[in-house]
Amino acid sequence: MLDSNRKRIVEALGPAARVLDVGGWGQPLERADWVLDLMPHETRGLYPAPDYRPEQERFSAETWVQADICDHEPWPFADDEFDFAVCSHTLEDVRDPVWVCAELSRVARAGYVEVPSRLEEQSLGVHGPWVGWSHHHWLVDRDPDGTLRFVFKSHAIHGDRRFHFPRPFGSLLTPEERIEAVFWEGRIEAREEVFTEASGHDAYLSRFVARNSERCAGREGPGAAQKEPQSVTQRLLRRARRSD
């Protein structure tokens, strides 16, 4: 979770607020009263926040519910049981993020959702010699009204240079550029966007890259002075000329 938003959430919640963390296994929110995750309580915290303090956890083994959040069974909580729900870096991993958003809306009055941005997910080399994160299933857009749109992350994204940013684009992104975040009240809207024609899917990927190709111009990344004398923009333009 973006550190500034994590702190904002914790500071805004009063001591009596009931808080749920959905999918918080790797980096649980210590302020959460309950956690819902596929993994068990004793294995939590694989990716702790820098200032995480286990002794400050409000949840416990008794309020950690181990379950598949996508099994299309209502979660074991009442409607509006929670004042606030957090779901950070989980929706891109699961098989039915739309269902998860529906259940978030049912059990909580408000909440926060965070996912990787398309800037990061369409960047080569952020996780290995491929585009984006190897285990993520979805590309996610956030509409102006806060609606999340999920598009299946096709393997085509790795094989066509029009569909992704080259190195070192991903390494130059700021923490804020790496995420999409939504604070919501009442309901978090979500839908899947499906392309039935390859042309529509290809345009969806390539237009985003073209539209954002100059975003990191002028920034310096690791080893830029020695190995990357050209800007990201220059190399994208060179790539486009080669493909003509």
PDB file of C-alpha atoms in Angstrom:
ATOM      1  CA  MET A   1       0.000   0.000   0.000  1.00  0.00           C
ATOM      2  CA  LEU A   2       1.183   3.517  -0.743  1.00  0.00           C
ATOM      3  CA  ASP A   3       2.701   4.655   2.538  1.00  0.00           C
ATOM      4  CA  SER A   4       1.033   8.076   2.558  1.00  0.00           C
ATOM      5  CA  ASN A   5      -2.409   6.518   2.049  1.00  0.00           C
ATOM      6  CA  ARG A   6      -1.753   3.908   4.715  1.00  0.00           C
ATOM      7  CA  LYS A   7      -0.967   6.655   7.217  1.00  0.00           C
ATOM      8  CA  ARG A   8      -3.983   8.675   6.075  1.00  0.00           C
ATOM      9  CA  ILE A   9      -6.286   5.712   6.703  1.00  0.00           C
ATOM     10  CA  VAL A  10      -4.894   4.943  10.152  1.00  0.00           C
ATOM     11  CA  GLU A  11      -5.031   8.592  11.228  1.00  0.00           C
ATOM     12  CA  ALA A  12      -8.614   9.031  10.002  1.00  0.00           C
ATOM     13  CA  LEU A  13     -10.078   5.990  11.748  1.00  0.00           C
ATOM     14  CA  GLY A  14     -11.405   6.508  15.222  1.00  0.00           C
ATOM     15  CA  PRO A  15     -10.743   3.947  17.966  1.00  0.00           C
ATOM     16  CA  ALA A  16     -14.285   2.579  17.758  1.00  0.00           C
ATOM     17  CA  ALA A  17     -14.297   2.031  13.978  1.00  0.00           C
ATOM     18  CA  ARG A  18     -14.588  -1.597  12.859  1.00  0.00           C
ATOM     19  CA  VAL A  19     -12.082  -2.295  10.092  1.00  0.00           C
ATOM     20  CA  LEU A  20     -11.683  -5.234   7.700  1.00  0.00           C
ATOM     21  CA  ASP A  21      -8.573  -6.027   5.634  1.00  0.00           C
ATOM     22  CA  VAL A  22      -9.356  -8.217   2.598  1.00  0.00           C
ATOM     23  CA  GLY A  23      -6.344 -10.009   1.153  1.00  0.00           C
ATOM     24  CA  GLY A  24      -3.972  -8.493   3.670  1.00  0.00           C
ATOM     25  CA  TRP A  25      -1.794 -11.568   4.181  1.00  0.00           C
ATOM     26  CA  GLY A  26       1.447 -10.199   2.691  1.00  0.00           C
ATOM     27  CA  GLN A  27       1.196  -6.758   4.301  1.00  0.00           C
ATOM     28  CA  PRO A  28      -1.669  -6.680   6.801  1.00  0.00           C
ATOM     29  CA  LEU A  29      -3.028  -3.397   8.075  1.00  0.00           C
ATOM     30  CA  GLU A  30      -2.290  -3.496  11.791  1.00  0.00           C
ATOM     31  CA  ARG A  31      -5.305  -1.266  12.463  1.00  0.00           C
ATOM     32  CA  ALA A  32      -7.676  -3.903  11.025  1.00  0.00           C
ATOM     33  CA  ASP A  33      -9.948  -5.671  13.491  1.00  0.00           C
ATOM     34  CA  TRP A  34     -10.574  -8.548  11.071  1.00  0.00           C
ATOM     35  CA  VAL A  35      -8.626 -10.012   8.143  1.00  0.00           C
ATOM     36  CA  LEU A  36     -10.057 -12.172   5.362  1.00  0.00           C
ATOM     37  CA  ASP A  37      -7.491 -14.065   3.290  1.00  0.00           C
ATOM     38  CA  LEU A  38      -6.759 -17.394   1.606  1.00  0.00           C
ATOM     39  CA  MET A  39      -3.564 -17.818   3.636  1.00  0.00           C
ATOM     40  CA  PRO A  40      -3.335 -18.654   7.351  1.00  0.00           C
ATOM     41  CA  HIS A  41      -2.702 -16.180  10.137  1.00  0.00           C
ATOM     42  CA  GLU A  42       0.631 -17.650  11.199  1.00  0.00           C
ATOM     43  CA  THR A  43       2.217 -17.030   7.772  1.00  0.00           C
ATOM     44  CA  ARG A  44       1.257 -13.332   7.533  1.00  0.00           C
ATOM     45  CA  GLY A  45       3.609 -10.436   6.895  1.00  0.00           C
ATOM     46  CA  LEU A  46       5.754 -11.618   4.005  1.00  0.00           C
ATOM     47  CA  TYR A  47       6.024  -8.019   2.754  1.00  0.00           C
ATOM     48  CA  PRO A  48       5.671  -5.849   5.869  1.00  0.00           C
ATOM     49  CA  ALA A  49       5.433  -2.073   5.641  1.00  0.00           C
ATOM     50  CA  PRO A  50       8.651  -0.310   6.743  1.00  0.00           C
ATOM     51  CA  ASP A  51       7.135   0.844  10.041  1.00  0.00           C
ATOM     52  CA  TYR A  52       4.993  -2.254  10.671  1.00  0.00           C
ATOM     53  CA  ARG A  53       4.769  -3.279  14.331  1.00  0.00           C
ATOM     54  CA  PRO A  54       3.235  -6.736  14.985  1.00  0.00           C
ATOM     55  CA  GLU A  55       2.618  -5.766  18.598  1.00  0.00           C
ATOM     56  CA  GLN A  56       0.167  -3.112  17.355  1.00  0.00           C
ATOM     57  CA  GLU A  57      -2.056  -5.581  15.486  1.00  0.00           C
ATOM     58  CA  ARG A  58      -5.695  -5.219  16.510  1.00  0.00           C
ATOM     59  CA  PHE A  59      -6.658  -8.439  14.730  1.00  0.00           C
ATOM     60  CA  SER A  60      -5.751 -11.850  16.127  1.00  0.00           C
ATOM     61  CA  ALA A  61      -5.815 -15.489  15.096  1.00  0.00           C
ATOM     62  CA  GLU A  62      -9.461 -15.532  16.221  1.00  0.00           C
ATOM     63  CA  THR A  63     -10.417 -12.628  13.925  1.00  0.00           C
ATOM     64  CA  TRP A  64      -8.404 -13.875  10.954  1.00  0.00           C
ATOM     65  CA  VAL A  65     -10.771 -15.664   8.561  1.00  0.00           C
ATOM     66  CA  GLN A  66      -9.063 -18.043   6.152  1.00  0.00           C
ATOM     67  CA  ALA A  67     -11.249 -18.397   3.065  1.00  0.00           C
ATOM     68  CA  ASP A  68     -11.371 -18.130  -0.715  1.00  0.00           C
ATOM     69  CA  ILE A  69     -12.746 -14.635  -1.312  1.00  0.00           C
ATOM     70  CA  CYS A  70     -13.835 -15.561  -4.869  1.00  0.00           C
ATOM     71  CA  ASP A  71     -15.859 -18.719  -4.217  1.00  0.00           C
ATOM     72  CA  HIS A  72     -19.178 -16.871  -4.783  1.00  0.00           C
ATOM     73  CA  GLU A  73     -20.359 -17.556  -1.272  1.00  0.00           C
ATOM     74  CA  PRO A  74     -21.169 -14.478   0.813  1.00  0.00           C
ATOM     75  CA  TRP A  75     -18.361 -13.601   3.160  1.00  0.00           C
ATOM     76  CA  PRO A  76     -19.107 -14.492   6.811  1.00  0.00           C
ATOM     77  CA  PHE A  77     -20.023 -10.929   7.759  1.00  0.00           C
ATOM     78  CA  ALA A  78     -23.306  -9.049   7.966  1.00  0.00           C
ATOM     79  CA  ASP A  79     -24.301  -6.203   5.678  1.00  0.00           C
ATOM     80  CA  ASP A  80     -22.512  -2.984   6.690  1.00  0.00           C
ATOM     81  CA  GLU A  81     -20.766  -4.787   9.544  1.00  0.00           C
ATOM     82  CA  PHE A  82     -17.627  -2.703   9.041  1.00  0.00           C
ATOM     83  CA  ASP A  83     -17.081   1.027   9.003  1.00  0.00           C
ATOM     84  CA  PHE A  84     -14.117   0.692   6.661  1.00  0.00           C
ATOM     85  CA  ALA A  85     -12.574  -2.045   4.485  1.00  0.00           C
ATOM     86  CA  VAL A  86      -9.142  -2.141   2.869  1.00  0.00           C
ATOM     87  CA  CYS A  87      -8.267  -4.239  -0.177  1.00  0.00           C
ATOM     88  CA  SER A  88      -4.733  -3.470  -1.331  1.00  0.00           C
ATOM     89  CA  HIS A  89      -2.874  -5.281  -4.128  1.00  0.00           C
ATOM     90  CA  THR A  90      -5.268  -8.205  -4.155  1.00  0.00           C
ATOM     91  CA  LEU A  91      -7.798  -7.601  -6.937  1.00  0.00           C
ATOM     92  CA  GLU A  92      -5.180  -7.982  -9.675  1.00  0.00           C
ATOM     93  CA  ASP A  93      -4.346 -11.456  -8.333  1.00  0.00           C
ATOM     94  CA  VAL A  94      -7.765 -13.056  -7.975  1.00  0.00           C
ATOM     95  CA  ARG A  95     -10.009 -14.768 -10.511  1.00  0.00           C
ATOM     96  CA  ASP A  96     -13.100 -12.624  -9.891  1.00  0.00           C
ATOM     97  CA  PRO A  97     -12.301  -9.085  -8.732  1.00  0.00           C
ATOM     98  CA  VAL A  98     -15.808  -7.893  -9.618  1.00  0.00           C
ATOM     99  CA  TRP A  99     -17.295 -10.301  -7.080  1.00  0.00           C
ATOM    100  CA  VAL A 100     -14.793  -9.148  -4.458  1.00  0.00           C
ATOM    101  CA  CYS A 101     -15.785  -5.513  -5.017  1.00  0.00           C
ATOM    102  CA  ALA A 102     -19.448  -6.440  -4.660  1.00  0.00           C
ATOM    103  CA  GLU A 103     -18.795  -8.123  -1.324  1.00  0.00           C
ATOM    104  CA  LEU A 104     -16.639  -5.214  -0.147  1.00  0.00           C
ATOM    105  CA  SER A 105     -19.607  -2.954  -0.877  1.00  0.00           C
ATOM    106  CA  ARG A 106     -21.956  -5.243   1.017  1.00  0.00           C
ATOM    107  CA  VAL A 107     -19.997  -5.676   4.243  1.00  0.00           C
ATOM    108  CA  ALA A 108     -18.502  -2.174   4.600  1.00  0.00           C
ATOM    109  CA  ARG A 109     -19.826   1.375   4.505  1.00  0.00           C
ATOM    110  CA  ALA A 110     -16.624   2.800   3.024  1.00  0.00           C
ATOM    111  CA  GLY A 111     -13.163   1.673   2.079  1.00  0.00           C
ATOM    112  CA  TYR A 112      -9.959   1.864   0.118  1.00  0.00           C
ATOM    113  CA  VAL A 113      -8.838  -0.157  -2.893  1.00  0.00           C
ATOM    114  CA  GLU A 114      -5.334  -0.106  -4.357  1.00  0.00           C
ATOM    115  CA  VAL A 115      -4.049  -1.949  -7.447  1.00  0.00           C
ATOM    116  CA  PRO A 116      -0.973  -1.627  -9.689  1.00  0.00           C
ATOM    117  CA  SER A 117      -1.313   1.045 -12.344  1.00  0.00           C
ATOM    118  CA  ARG A 118      -1.163   0.204 -16.023  1.00  0.00           C
ATOM    119  CA  LEU A 119       2.012   2.286 -16.155  1.00  0.00           C
ATOM    120  CA  GLU A 120       3.698  -0.361 -14.025  1.00  0.00           C
ATOM    121  CA  GLU A 121       1.802  -3.403 -15.298  1.00  0.00           C
ATOM    122  CA  GLN A 122       2.686  -2.567 -18.912  1.00  0.00           C
ATOM    123  CA  SER A 123       6.377  -1.951 -18.186  1.00  0.00           C
ATOM    124  CA  LEU A 124       9.081  -4.412 -19.175  1.00  0.00           C
ATOM    125  CA  GLY A 125      11.396  -5.558 -16.410  1.00  0.00           C
ATOM    126  CA  VAL A 126       9.618  -4.451 -13.235  1.00  0.00           C
ATOM    127  CA  HIS A 127       9.582  -8.027 -11.912  1.00  0.00           C
ATOM    128  CA  GLY A 128      11.728 -10.015 -14.345  1.00  0.00           C
ATOM    129  CA  PRO A 129      12.383 -10.372 -18.081  1.00  0.00           C
ATOM    130  CA  TRP A 130       8.691  -9.959 -18.893  1.00  0.00           C
ATOM    131  CA  VAL A 131       6.013  -7.246 -18.791  1.00  0.00           C
ATOM    132  CA  GLY A 132       4.576  -6.276 -15.404  1.00  0.00           C
ATOM    133  CA  TRP A 133       4.168  -8.833 -12.638  1.00  0.00           C
ATOM    134  CA  SER A 134       4.213 -12.481 -13.668  1.00  0.00           C
ATOM    135  CA  HIS A 135       1.369 -13.577 -11.372  1.00  0.00           C
ATOM    136  CA  HIS A 136      -1.122 -10.796 -12.107  1.00  0.00           C
ATOM    137  CA  HIS A 137      -4.255 -11.631 -14.087  1.00  0.00           C
ATOM    138  CA  TRP A 138      -5.688  -8.173 -14.777  1.00  0.00           C
ATOM    139  CA  LEU A 139      -4.958  -4.718 -16.116  1.00  0.00           C
ATOM    140  CA  VAL A 140      -7.000  -2.155 -14.193  1.00  0.00           C
ATOM    141  CA  ASP A 141      -8.308   1.262 -15.232  1.00  0.00           C
ATOM    142  CA  ARG A 142      -9.944   3.761 -12.900  1.00  0.00           C
ATOM    143  CA  ASP A 143     -12.670   5.864 -14.469  1.00  0.00           C
ATOM    144  CA  PRO A 144     -13.251   9.479 -13.346  1.00  0.00           C
ATOM    145  CA  ASP A 145     -16.206   8.358 -11.211  1.00  0.00           C
ATOM    146  CA  GLY A 146     -14.027   5.793  -9.414  1.00  0.00           C
ATOM    147  CA  THR A 147     -15.326   2.744 -11.272  1.00  0.00           C
ATOM    148  CA  LEU A 148     -12.666   0.056 -11.724  1.00  0.00           C
ATOM    149  CA  ARG A 149     -12.501  -1.635 -15.126  1.00  0.00           C
ATOM    150  CA  PHE A 150     -10.717  -4.977 -15.333  1.00  0.00           C
ATOM    151  CA  VAL A 151      -9.216  -6.288 -18.577  1.00  0.00           C
ATOM    152  CA  PHE A 152      -7.701  -9.765 -18.757  1.00  0.00           C
ATOM    153  CA  LYS A 153      -3.914  -9.510 -19.063  1.00  0.00           C
ATOM    154  CA  SER A 154      -3.291 -11.411 -22.298  1.00  0.00           C
ATOM    155  CA  HIS A 155       0.098 -12.948 -23.079  1.00  0.00           C
ATOM    156  CA  ALA A 156       0.085 -10.775 -26.198  1.00  0.00           C
ATOM    157  CA  ILE A 157       1.345  -7.983 -23.973  1.00  0.00           C
ATOM    158  CA  HIS A 158       4.765  -9.675 -23.804  1.00  0.00           C
ATOM    159  CA  GLY A 159       5.166 -10.411 -27.495  1.00  0.00           C
ATOM    160  CA  ASP A 160       4.476  -7.106 -29.211  1.00  0.00           C
ATOM    161  CA  ARG A 161       6.628  -4.082 -28.480  1.00  0.00           C
ATOM    162  CA  ARG A 162       3.723  -1.734 -29.190  1.00  0.00           C
ATOM    163  CA  PHE A 163       1.960  -3.076 -26.104  1.00  0.00           C
ATOM    164  CA  HIS A 164       4.488  -2.276 -23.383  1.00  0.00           C
ATOM    165  CA  PHE A 165       7.005   0.302 -22.215  1.00  0.00           C
ATOM    166  CA  PRO A 166      10.704  -0.607 -22.599  1.00  0.00           C
ATOM    167  CA  ARG A 167      13.296  -0.581 -19.870  1.00  0.00           C
ATOM    168  CA  PRO A 168      13.939   1.542 -17.852  1.00  0.00           C
ATOM    169  CA  PHE A 169      10.459   3.091 -17.906  1.00  0.00           C
ATOM    170  CA  GLY A 170       9.141   1.043 -14.979  1.00  0.00           C
ATOM    171  CA  SER A 171      12.115   1.848 -12.757  1.00  0.00           C
ATOM    172  CA  LEU A 172      11.575   5.586 -13.281  1.00  0.00           C
ATOM    173  CA  LEU A 173       7.985   5.653 -12.029  1.00  0.00           C
ATOM    174  CA  THR A 174       7.232   7.367  -8.742  1.00  0.00           C
ATOM    175  CA  PRO A 175       5.424   5.441  -5.972  1.00  0.00           C
ATOM    176  CA  GLU A 176       2.251   7.381  -6.825  1.00  0.00           C
ATOM    177  CA  GLU A 177       2.528   6.469 -10.526  1.00  0.00           C
ATOM    178  CA  ARG A 178       2.850   2.772  -9.725  1.00  0.00           C
ATOM    179  CA  ILE A 179      -0.666   2.494  -8.302  1.00  0.00           C
ATOM    180  CA  GLU A 180      -4.322   3.221  -8.881  1.00  0.00           C
ATOM    181  CA  ALA A 181      -6.172   4.027  -5.676  1.00  0.00           C
ATOM    182  CA  VAL A 182      -9.837   4.609  -4.858  1.00  0.00           C
ATOM    183  CA  PHE A 183     -11.332   5.826  -1.593  1.00  0.00           C
ATOM    184  CA  TRP A 184     -15.011   4.935  -1.759  1.00  0.00           C
ATOM    185  CA  GLU A 185     -18.193   5.428   0.243  1.00  0.00           C
ATOM    186  CA  GLY A 186     -21.370   3.412  -0.056  1.00  0.00           C
ATOM    187  CA  ARG A 187     -20.184   1.240  -2.941  1.00  0.00           C
ATOM    188  CA  ILE A 188     -17.094   0.526  -5.046  1.00  0.00           C
ATOM    189  CA  GLU A 189     -18.178   0.053  -8.656  1.00  0.00           C
ATOM    190  CA  ALA A 190     -16.355  -2.546 -10.761  1.00  0.00           C
ATOM    191  CA  ARG A 191     -16.851  -4.284 -14.096  1.00  0.00           C
ATOM    192  CA  GLU A 192     -14.950  -6.445 -16.539  1.00  0.00           C
ATOM    193  CA  GLU A 193     -14.236  -5.063 -20.006  1.00  0.00           C
ATOM    194  CA  VAL A 194     -14.178  -7.817 -22.650  1.00  0.00           C
ATOM    195  CA  PHE A 195     -12.717  -7.551 -26.131  1.00  0.00           C
ATOM    196  CA  THR A 196     -14.166  -9.964 -28.682  1.00  0.00           C
ATOM    197  CA  GLU A 197     -11.925  -8.764 -31.527  1.00  0.00           C
ATOM    198  CA  ALA A 198      -8.126  -8.717 -31.529  1.00  0.00           C
ATOM    199  CA  SER A 199      -8.121  -5.246 -33.076  1.00  0.00           C
ATOM    200  CA  GLY A 200      -9.956  -3.742 -30.113  1.00  0.00           C
ATOM    201  CA  HIS A 201      -7.676  -5.440 -27.616  1.00  0.00           C
ATOM    202  CA  ASP A 202      -4.537  -4.378 -29.514  1.00  0.00           C
ATOM    203  CA  ALA A 203      -5.715  -0.781 -29.646  1.00  0.00           C
ATOM    204  CA  TYR A 204      -6.467  -0.820 -25.910  1.00  0.00           C
ATOM    205  CA  LEU A 205      -2.865  -1.810 -25.157  1.00  0.00           C
ATOM    206  CA  SER A 206      -1.009   0.226 -27.774  1.00  0.00           C
ATOM    207  CA  ARG A 207      -2.908   3.481 -27.312  1.00  0.00           C
ATOM    208  CA  PHE A 208      -2.090   3.546 -23.611  1.00  0.00           C
ATOM    209  CA  VAL A 209       1.618   3.137 -24.349  1.00  0.00           C
ATOM    210  CA  ALA A 210       1.568   5.807 -27.054  1.00  0.00           C
ATOM    211  CA  ARG A 211      -0.348   8.213 -24.830  1.00  0.00           C
ATOM    212  CA  ASN A 212       2.102   7.856 -21.933  1.00  0.00           C
ATOM    213  CA  SER A 213       5.394   7.316 -23.764  1.00  0.00           C
ATOM    214  CA  GLU A 214       6.836  10.698 -22.711  1.00  0.00           C
ATOM    215  CA  ARG A 215       5.870  10.349 -19.075  1.00  0.00           C
ATOM    216  CA  CYS A 216       9.359   9.537 -17.783  1.00  0.00           C
ATOM    217  CA  ALA A 217      11.292  11.818 -20.168  1.00  0.00           C
ATOM    218  CA  GLY A 218      14.149  13.581 -18.428  1.00  0.00           C
ATOM    219  CA  ARG A 219      14.264  11.276 -15.425  1.00  0.00           C
ATOM    220  CA  GLU A 220      17.347   9.234 -14.628  1.00  0.00           C
ATOM    221  CA  GLY A 221      17.168   5.627 -13.568  1.00  0.00           C
ATOM    222  CA  PRO A 222      19.725   3.187 -12.141  1.00  0.00           C
ATOM    223  CA  GLY A 223      22.751   3.037 -14.410  1.00  0.00           C
ATOM    224  CA  ALA A 224      21.279   5.562 -16.820  1.00  0.00           C
ATOM    225  CA  ALA A 225      24.490   7.504 -17.233  1.00  0.00           C
ATOM    226  CA  GLN A 226      26.495   4.405 -18.119  1.00  0.00           C
ATOM    227  CA  LYS A 227      24.077   2.263 -20.125  1.00  0.00           C
ATOM    228  CA  GLU A 228      20.982   4.332 -20.982  1.00  0.00           C
ATOM    229  CA  PRO A 229      22.162   7.580 -22.633  1.00  0.00           C
ATOM    230  CA  GLN A 230      18.902   7.870 -24.580  1.00  0.00           C
ATOM    231  CA  SER A 231      15.647   8.854 -22.926  1.00  0.00           C
ATOM    232  CA  VAL A 232      12.665   6.520 -22.816  1.00  0.00           C
ATOM    233  CA  THR A 233      10.925   8.795 -25.302  1.00  0.00           C
ATOM    234  CA  GLN A 234      13.824   8.632 -27.763  1.00  0.00           C
ATOM    235  CA  ARG A 235      13.876   4.844 -27.650  1.00  0.00           C
ATOM    236  CA  LEU A 236      10.093   4.589 -28.064  1.00  0.00           C
ATOM    237  CA  LEU A 237      10.310   6.798 -31.147  1.00  0.00           C
ATOM    238  CA  ARG A 238      13.191   4.735 -32.514  1.00  0.00           C
ATOM    239  CA  ARG A 239      11.155   1.581 -31.934  1.00  0.00           C
ATOM    240  CA  ALA A 240       8.168   3.068 -33.781  1.00  0.00           C
ATOM    241  CA  ARG A 241      10.331   3.945 -36.778  1.00  0.00           C
ATOM    242  CA  ARG A 242      11.707   0.404 -36.929  1.00  0.00           C
ATOM    243  CA  SER A 243       8.218  -1.081 -36.959  1.00  0.00           C
ATOM    244  CA  ASP A 244       7.066   1.126 -39.882  1.00  0.00           C
TER     245      ASP A 244
END
